[in-house]
CSV table of C-alpha atoms in Angstrom, one decimal:
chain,number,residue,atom,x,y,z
A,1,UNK,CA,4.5,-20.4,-19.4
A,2,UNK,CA,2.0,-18.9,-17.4
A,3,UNK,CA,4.5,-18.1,-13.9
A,4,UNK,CA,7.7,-17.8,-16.4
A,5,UNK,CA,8.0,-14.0,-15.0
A,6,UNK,CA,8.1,-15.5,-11.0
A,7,UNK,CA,10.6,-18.3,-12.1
A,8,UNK,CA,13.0,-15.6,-13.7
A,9,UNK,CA,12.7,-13.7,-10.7
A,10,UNK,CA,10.7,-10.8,-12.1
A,11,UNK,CA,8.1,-10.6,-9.8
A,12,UNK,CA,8.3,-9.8,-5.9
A,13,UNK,CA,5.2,-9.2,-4.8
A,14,UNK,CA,1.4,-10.2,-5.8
A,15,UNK,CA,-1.9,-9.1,-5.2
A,16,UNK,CA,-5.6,-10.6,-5.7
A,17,UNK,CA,-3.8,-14.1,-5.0
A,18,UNK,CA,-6.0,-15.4,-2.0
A,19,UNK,CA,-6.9,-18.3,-0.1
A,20,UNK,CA,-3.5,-20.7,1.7
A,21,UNK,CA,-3.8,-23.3,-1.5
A,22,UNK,CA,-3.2,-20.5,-4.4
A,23,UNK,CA,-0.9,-18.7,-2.5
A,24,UNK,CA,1.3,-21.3,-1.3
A,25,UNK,CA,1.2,-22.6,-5.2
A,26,UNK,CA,3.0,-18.9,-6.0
A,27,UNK,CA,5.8,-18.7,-2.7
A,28,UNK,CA,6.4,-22.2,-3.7
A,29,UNK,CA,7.9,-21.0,-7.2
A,30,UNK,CA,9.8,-18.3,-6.2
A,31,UNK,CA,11.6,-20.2,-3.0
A,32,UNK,CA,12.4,-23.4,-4.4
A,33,UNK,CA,12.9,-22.4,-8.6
A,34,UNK,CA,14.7,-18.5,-8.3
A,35,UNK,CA,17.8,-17.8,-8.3
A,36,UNK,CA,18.1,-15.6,-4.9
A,37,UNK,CA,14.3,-17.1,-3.3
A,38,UNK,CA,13.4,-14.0,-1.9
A,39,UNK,CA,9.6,-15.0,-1.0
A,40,UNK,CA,7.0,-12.9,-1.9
A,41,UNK,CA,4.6,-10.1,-0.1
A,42,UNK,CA,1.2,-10.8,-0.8
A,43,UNK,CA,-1.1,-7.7,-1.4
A,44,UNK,CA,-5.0,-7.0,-1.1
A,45,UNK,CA,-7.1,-4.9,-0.8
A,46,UNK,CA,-8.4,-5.6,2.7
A,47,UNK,CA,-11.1,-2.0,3.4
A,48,UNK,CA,-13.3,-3.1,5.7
A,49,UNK,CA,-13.3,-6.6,6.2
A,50,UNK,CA,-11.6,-9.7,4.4
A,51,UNK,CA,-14.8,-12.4,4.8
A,52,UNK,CA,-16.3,-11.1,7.8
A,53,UNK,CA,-17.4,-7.1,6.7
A,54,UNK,CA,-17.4,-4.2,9.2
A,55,UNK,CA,-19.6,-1.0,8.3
A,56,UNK,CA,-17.7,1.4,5.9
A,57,UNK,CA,-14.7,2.9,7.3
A,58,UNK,CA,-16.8,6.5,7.0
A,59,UNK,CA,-19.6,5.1,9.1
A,60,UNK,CA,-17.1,3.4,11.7
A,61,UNK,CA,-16.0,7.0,11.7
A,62,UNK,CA,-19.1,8.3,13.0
A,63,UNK,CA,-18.9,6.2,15.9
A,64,UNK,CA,-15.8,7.8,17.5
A,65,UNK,CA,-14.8,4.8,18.5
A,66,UNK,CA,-11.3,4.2,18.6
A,67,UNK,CA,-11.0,0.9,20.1
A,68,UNK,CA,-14.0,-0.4,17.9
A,69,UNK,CA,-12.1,0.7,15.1
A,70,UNK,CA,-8.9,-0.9,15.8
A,71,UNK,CA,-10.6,-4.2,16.7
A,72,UNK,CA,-12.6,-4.0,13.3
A,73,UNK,CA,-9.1,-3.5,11.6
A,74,UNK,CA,-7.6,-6.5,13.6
A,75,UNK,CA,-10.8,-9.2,12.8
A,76,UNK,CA,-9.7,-7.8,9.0
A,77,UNK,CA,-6.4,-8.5,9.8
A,78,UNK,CA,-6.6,-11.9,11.2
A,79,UNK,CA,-9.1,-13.8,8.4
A,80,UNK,CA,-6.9,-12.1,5.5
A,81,UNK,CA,-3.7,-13.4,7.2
A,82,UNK,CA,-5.1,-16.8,8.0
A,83,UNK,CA,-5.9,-16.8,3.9
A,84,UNK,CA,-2.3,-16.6,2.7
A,85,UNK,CA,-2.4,-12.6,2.7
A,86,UNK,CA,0.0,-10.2,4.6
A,87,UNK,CA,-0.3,-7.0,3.1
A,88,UNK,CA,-3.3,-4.7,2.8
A,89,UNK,CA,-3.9,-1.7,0.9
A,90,UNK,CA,-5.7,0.2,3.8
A,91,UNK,CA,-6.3,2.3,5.4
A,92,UNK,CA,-7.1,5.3,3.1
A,93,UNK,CA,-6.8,8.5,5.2
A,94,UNK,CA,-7.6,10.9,3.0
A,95,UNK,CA,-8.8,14.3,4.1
A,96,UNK,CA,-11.9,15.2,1.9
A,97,UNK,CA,-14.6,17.5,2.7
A,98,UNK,CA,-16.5,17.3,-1.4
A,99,UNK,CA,-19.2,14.8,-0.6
A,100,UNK,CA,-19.4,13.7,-4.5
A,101,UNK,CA,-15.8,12.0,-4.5
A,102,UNK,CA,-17.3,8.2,-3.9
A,103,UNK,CA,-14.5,7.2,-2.2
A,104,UNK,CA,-15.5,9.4,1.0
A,105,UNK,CA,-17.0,5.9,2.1
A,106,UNK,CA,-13.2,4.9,2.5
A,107,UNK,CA,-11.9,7.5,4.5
A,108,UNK,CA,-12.2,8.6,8.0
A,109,UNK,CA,-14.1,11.9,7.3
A,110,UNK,CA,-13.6,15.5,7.3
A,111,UNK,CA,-11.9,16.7,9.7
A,112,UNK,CA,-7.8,16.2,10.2
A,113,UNK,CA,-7.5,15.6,13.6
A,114,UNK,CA,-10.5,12.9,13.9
A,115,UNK,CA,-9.0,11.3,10.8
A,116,UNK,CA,-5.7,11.2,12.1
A,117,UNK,CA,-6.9,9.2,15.5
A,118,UNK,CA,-8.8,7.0,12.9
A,119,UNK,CA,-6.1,6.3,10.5
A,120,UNK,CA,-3.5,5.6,13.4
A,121,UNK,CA,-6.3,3.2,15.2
A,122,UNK,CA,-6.8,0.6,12.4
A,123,UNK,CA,-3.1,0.7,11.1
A,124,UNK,CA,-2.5,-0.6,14.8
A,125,UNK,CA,-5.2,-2.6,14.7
A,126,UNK,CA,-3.8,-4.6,11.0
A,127,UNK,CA,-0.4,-4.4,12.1
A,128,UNK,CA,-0.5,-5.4,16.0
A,129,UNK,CA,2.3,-5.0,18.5
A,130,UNK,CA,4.7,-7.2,16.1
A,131,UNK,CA,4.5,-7.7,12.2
A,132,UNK,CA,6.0,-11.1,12.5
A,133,UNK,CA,3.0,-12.4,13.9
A,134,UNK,CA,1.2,-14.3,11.8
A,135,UNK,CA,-2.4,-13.1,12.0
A,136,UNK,CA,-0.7,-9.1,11.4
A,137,UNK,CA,-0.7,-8.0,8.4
A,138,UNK,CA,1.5,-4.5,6.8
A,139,UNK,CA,-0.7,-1.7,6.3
A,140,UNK,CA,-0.7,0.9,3.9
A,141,UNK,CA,-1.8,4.9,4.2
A,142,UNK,CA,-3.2,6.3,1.2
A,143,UNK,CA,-3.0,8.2,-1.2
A,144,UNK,CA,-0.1,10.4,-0.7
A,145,UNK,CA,-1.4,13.1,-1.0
A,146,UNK,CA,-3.9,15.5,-2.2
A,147,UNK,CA,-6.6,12.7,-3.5
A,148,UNK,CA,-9.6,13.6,-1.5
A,149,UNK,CA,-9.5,17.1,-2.4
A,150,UNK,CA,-9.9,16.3,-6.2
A,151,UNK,CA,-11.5,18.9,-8.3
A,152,UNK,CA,-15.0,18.6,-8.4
A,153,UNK,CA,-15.3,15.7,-6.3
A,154,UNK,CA,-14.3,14.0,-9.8
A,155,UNK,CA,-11.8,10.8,-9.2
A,156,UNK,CA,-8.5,10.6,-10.8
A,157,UNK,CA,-8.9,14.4,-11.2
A,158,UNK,CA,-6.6,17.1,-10.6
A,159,UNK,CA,-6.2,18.6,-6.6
A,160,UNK,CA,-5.2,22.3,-6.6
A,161,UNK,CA,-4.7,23.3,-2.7
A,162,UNK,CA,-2.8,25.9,-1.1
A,163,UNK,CA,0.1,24.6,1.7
A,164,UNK,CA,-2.2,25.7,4.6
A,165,UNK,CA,-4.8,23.2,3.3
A,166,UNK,CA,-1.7,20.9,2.3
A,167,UNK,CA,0.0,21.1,5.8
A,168,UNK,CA,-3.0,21.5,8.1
A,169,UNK,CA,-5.5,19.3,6.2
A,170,UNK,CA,-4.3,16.7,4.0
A,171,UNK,CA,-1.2,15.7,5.6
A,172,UNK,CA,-1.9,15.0,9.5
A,173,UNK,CA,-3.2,12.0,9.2
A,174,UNK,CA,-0.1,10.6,6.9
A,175,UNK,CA,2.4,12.2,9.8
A,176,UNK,CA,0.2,10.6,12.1
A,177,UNK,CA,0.2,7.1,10.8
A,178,UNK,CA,4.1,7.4,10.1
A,179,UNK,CA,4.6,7.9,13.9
A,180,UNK,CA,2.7,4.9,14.1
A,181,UNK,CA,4.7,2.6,12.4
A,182,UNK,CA,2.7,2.0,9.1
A,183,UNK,CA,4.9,0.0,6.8
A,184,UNK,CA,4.0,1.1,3.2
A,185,UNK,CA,2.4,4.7,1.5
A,186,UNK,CA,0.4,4.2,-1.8
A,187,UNK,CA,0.7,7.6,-3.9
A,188,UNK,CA,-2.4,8.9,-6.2
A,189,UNK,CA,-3.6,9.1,-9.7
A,190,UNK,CA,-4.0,12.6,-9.3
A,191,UNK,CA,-1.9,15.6,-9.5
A,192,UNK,CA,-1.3,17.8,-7.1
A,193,UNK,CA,-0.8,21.3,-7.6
A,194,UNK,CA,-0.2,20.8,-11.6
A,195,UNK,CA,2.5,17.6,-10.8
A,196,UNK,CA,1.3,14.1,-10.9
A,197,UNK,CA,1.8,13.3,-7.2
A,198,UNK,CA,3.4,9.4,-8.4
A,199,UNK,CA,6.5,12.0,-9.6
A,200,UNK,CA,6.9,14.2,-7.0
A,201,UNK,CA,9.9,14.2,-5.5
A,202,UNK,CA,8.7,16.9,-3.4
A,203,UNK,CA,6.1,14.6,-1.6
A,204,UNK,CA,7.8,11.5,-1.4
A,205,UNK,CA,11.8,12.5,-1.2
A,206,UNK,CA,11.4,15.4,0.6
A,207,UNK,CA,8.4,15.2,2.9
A,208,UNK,CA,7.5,11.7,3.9
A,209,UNK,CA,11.7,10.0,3.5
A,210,UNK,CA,13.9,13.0,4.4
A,211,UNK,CA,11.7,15.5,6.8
A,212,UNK,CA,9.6,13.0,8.2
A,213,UNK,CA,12.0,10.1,8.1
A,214,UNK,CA,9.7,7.7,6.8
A,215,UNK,CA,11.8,3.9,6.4
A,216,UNK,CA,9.0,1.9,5.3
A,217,UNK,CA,8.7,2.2,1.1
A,218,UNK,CA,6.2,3.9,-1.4
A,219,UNK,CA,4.5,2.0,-3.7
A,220,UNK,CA,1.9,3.3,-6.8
A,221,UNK,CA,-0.9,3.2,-7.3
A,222,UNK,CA,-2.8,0.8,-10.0
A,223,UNK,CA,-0.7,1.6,-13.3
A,224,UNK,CA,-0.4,5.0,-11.6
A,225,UNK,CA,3.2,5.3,-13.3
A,226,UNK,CA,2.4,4.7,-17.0
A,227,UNK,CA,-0.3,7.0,-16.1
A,228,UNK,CA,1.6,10.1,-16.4
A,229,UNK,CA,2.5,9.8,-19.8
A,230,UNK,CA,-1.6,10.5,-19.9
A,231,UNK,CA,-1.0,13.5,-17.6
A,232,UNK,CA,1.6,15.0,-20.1
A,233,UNK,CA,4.6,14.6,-17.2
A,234,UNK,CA,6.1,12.0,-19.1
A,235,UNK,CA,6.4,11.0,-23.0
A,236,UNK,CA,6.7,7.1,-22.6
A,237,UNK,CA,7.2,4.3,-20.4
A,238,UNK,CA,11.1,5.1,-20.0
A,239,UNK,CA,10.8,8.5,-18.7
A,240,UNK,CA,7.7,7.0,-16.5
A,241,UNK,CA,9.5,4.9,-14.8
A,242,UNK,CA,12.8,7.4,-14.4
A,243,UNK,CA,10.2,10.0,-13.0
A,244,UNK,CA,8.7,8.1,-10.5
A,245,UNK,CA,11.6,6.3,-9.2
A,246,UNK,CA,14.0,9.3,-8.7
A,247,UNK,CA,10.8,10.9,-7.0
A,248,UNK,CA,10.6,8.0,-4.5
A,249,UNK,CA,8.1,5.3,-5.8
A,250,UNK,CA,9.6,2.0,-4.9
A,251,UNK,CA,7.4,-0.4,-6.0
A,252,UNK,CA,5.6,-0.2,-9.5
A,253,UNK,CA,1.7,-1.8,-9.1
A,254,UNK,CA,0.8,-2.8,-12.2
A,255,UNK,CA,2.2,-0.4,-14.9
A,256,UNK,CA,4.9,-2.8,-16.0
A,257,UNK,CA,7.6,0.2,-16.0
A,258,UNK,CA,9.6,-1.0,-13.7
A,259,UNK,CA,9.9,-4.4,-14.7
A,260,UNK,CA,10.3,-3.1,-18.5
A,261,UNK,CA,12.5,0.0,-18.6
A,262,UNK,CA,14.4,0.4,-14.7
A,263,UNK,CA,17.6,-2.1,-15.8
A,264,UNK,CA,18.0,-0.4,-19.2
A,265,UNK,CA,18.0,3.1,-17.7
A,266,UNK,CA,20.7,2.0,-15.1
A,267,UNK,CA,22.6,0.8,-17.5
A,268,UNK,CA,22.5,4.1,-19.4
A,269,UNK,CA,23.3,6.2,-16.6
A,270,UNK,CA,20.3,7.5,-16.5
A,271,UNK,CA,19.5,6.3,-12.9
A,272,UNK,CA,21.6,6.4,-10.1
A,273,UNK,CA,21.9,2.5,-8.8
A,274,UNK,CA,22.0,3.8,-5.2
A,275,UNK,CA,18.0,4.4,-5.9
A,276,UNK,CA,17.7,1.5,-6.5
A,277,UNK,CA,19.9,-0.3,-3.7
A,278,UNK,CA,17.4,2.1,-1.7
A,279,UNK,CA,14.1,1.1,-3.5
A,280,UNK,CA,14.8,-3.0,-2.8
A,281,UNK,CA,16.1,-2.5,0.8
A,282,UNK,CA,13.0,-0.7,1.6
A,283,UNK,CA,11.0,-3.3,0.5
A,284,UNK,CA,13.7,-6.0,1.5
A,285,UNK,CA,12.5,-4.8,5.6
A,286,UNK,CA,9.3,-5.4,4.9
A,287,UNK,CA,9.4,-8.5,4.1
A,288,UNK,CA,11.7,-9.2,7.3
A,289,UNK,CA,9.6,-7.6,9.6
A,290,UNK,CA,6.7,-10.0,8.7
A,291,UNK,CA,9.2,-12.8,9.0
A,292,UNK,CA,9.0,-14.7,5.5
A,293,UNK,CA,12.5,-14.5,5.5
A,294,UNK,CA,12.5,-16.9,8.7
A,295,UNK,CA,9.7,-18.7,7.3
A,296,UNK,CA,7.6,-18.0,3.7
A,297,UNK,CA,4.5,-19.8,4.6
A,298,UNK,CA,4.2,-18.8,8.5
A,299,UNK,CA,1.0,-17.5,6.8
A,300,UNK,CA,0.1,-20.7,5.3
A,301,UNK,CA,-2.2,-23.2,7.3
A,302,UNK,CA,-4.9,-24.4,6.2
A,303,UNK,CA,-6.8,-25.6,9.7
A,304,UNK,CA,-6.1,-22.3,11.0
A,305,UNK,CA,-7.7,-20.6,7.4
A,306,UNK,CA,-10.4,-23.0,8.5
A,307,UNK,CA,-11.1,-22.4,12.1
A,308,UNK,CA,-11.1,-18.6,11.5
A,309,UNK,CA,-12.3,-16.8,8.0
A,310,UNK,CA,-15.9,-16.2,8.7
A,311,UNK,CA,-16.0,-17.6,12.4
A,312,UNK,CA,-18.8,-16.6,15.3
A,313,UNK,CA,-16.5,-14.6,17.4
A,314,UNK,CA,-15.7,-12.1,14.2
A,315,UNK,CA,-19.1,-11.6,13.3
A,316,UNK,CA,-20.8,-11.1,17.4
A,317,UNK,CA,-17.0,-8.5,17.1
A,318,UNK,CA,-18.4,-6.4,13.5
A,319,UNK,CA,-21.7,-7.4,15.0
A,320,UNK,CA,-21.0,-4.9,18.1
């Protein structure tokens, strides 16, 4: 009872399932007992470090180290894969400048164009030269957009900026990391500018899929979709999850909308299937470009989990 959603082919992606023996336990389900066996991505949340820790992505900042950074990213890269993992929610490259927002120690700093160099440096350093690899793993820019500039440095709080901080602040870094190939964008809990950012068509449609011709997808942040209904955008789960998918959020983490509400509304007419089609080939290319499609357990080995989560040349490389 417990994996009856992966068996019916309700699930397509996990996160916090880690180590080759309890992810192999999951891609085993959905390959060998769903209908279509269309493996699944495997998300975490991979900051700095996976066993082997860096220094916080705000004091690698500090270094001005590009090719420190990128190797830091790549060690992070390489242990998480090794463990079953191909997906990481990282790097955040939010723009922040309010020193009481605790996620500073995420980010790359204060200034756009440092951040930018930053943020493109350890995507390339979890992605590689070629996703398919099996020590690569898809990164993720976040949070799109606005987040670090939250009102009173208060988290999950509102972020009310005018479009030359908007254009020349906050968003450099996420046109940077585009042009760099990052795979995924996360979106925020907070609004921007009086409009949830996980609805804004604006951001996502507009900006990051049509102007900037982003083909990777979008996916929300934790619950991040019911949680407009809290902001007022939205009066239940159904108009939730219409909201955010017409606005260009692919994947639902954790809110349950998707799963619960996105068939009935298709039915009804209320969303066009074409967002849909769009939504799952999106995330569809992911998954090919990390090759589970040619293989779903290229990131499962045990020896090779063995040989390198936690070994001497990752720590002499953070060490440095």
């Amino acid at each position: 009872k417990k994996y009856e959603h992966l068996r019916s082919g309700r699930v397509g992606s996990m996160l916090t399932v880690r180590g080759v023996d309890q992810v192999r336990a999951v891609q085993d389900i959905v390959v060998n007992e769903t209908r279509l066996g269309i493996p699944l991505i495997i998300g975490f949340d991979v900051i700095h470090g996976y066993k082997t820790l860096s220094p916080i992505p705000l004091a690698e900042s500090a270094s001005w180290d590009m090719e420190a950074i990128e190797r830091s990213a790549c060690v992070a890269a390489t242990e998480a894969a090794a463990s079953g993992i191909n997906w990481t929610f990282a790097p955040m490259v939010d723009i922040s400048r309010d020193a009481r927002w605790g996620r500073v120690m995420e980010g790359g700093g204060e200034d756009p164009f440092l951040g930018s160099k930053i943020a493109v440096a350890r995507v390339k350093g979890f992605q590689g030269d070629d996703l398919s690899d099996p020590l690569t793993i898809a990164a993720t820019a976040k949070h799109f957009a606005g987040y670090g500039f939250a009102e009173a440095g208060r988290d999950y709080n509102r972020s009310d900026i005018g479009t030359v901080t908007l254009y020349n602040m906050v968003l450099p870094p996420f046109k940077a990391v585009k042009d760099a190939g990052v795979r995924t964008m996360m979106n925020g809990f907070n609004e921007l500018n009086g409009e949830p950012v996980t609805g804004s068509t604006f951001l996502m449609r507009e900006i990051l899929k049509q102007k900037w011709g982003f083909e990777g997808f979008v996916i929300s942040d934790y619950a991040s979709i019911e949680e407009m209904i809290v902001h007022g955008f939205a009066k239940d789960e159904r108009m939730a999850a219409k909201k955010a998918v017409e606005a260009g959020v692919d994947m639902d983490m954790e809110s349950y909308a998707y799963v619960n509400e996105l068939a009935g509304l298709v039915r009804a007419g209320e969303v066009d299937e074409r967002i849909i089609d769009d939504a799952v080939r999106r995330i569809l290319r992911v998954k090919f470009e990390l090759g589970l499609f040619d293989d779903p357990y290229r990131y499962l080995d045990e020896k090779r989990e063995k040989e390198l989560v936690g070994n001497p040349a990752h720590h002499d490389a953070v060490l440095d």
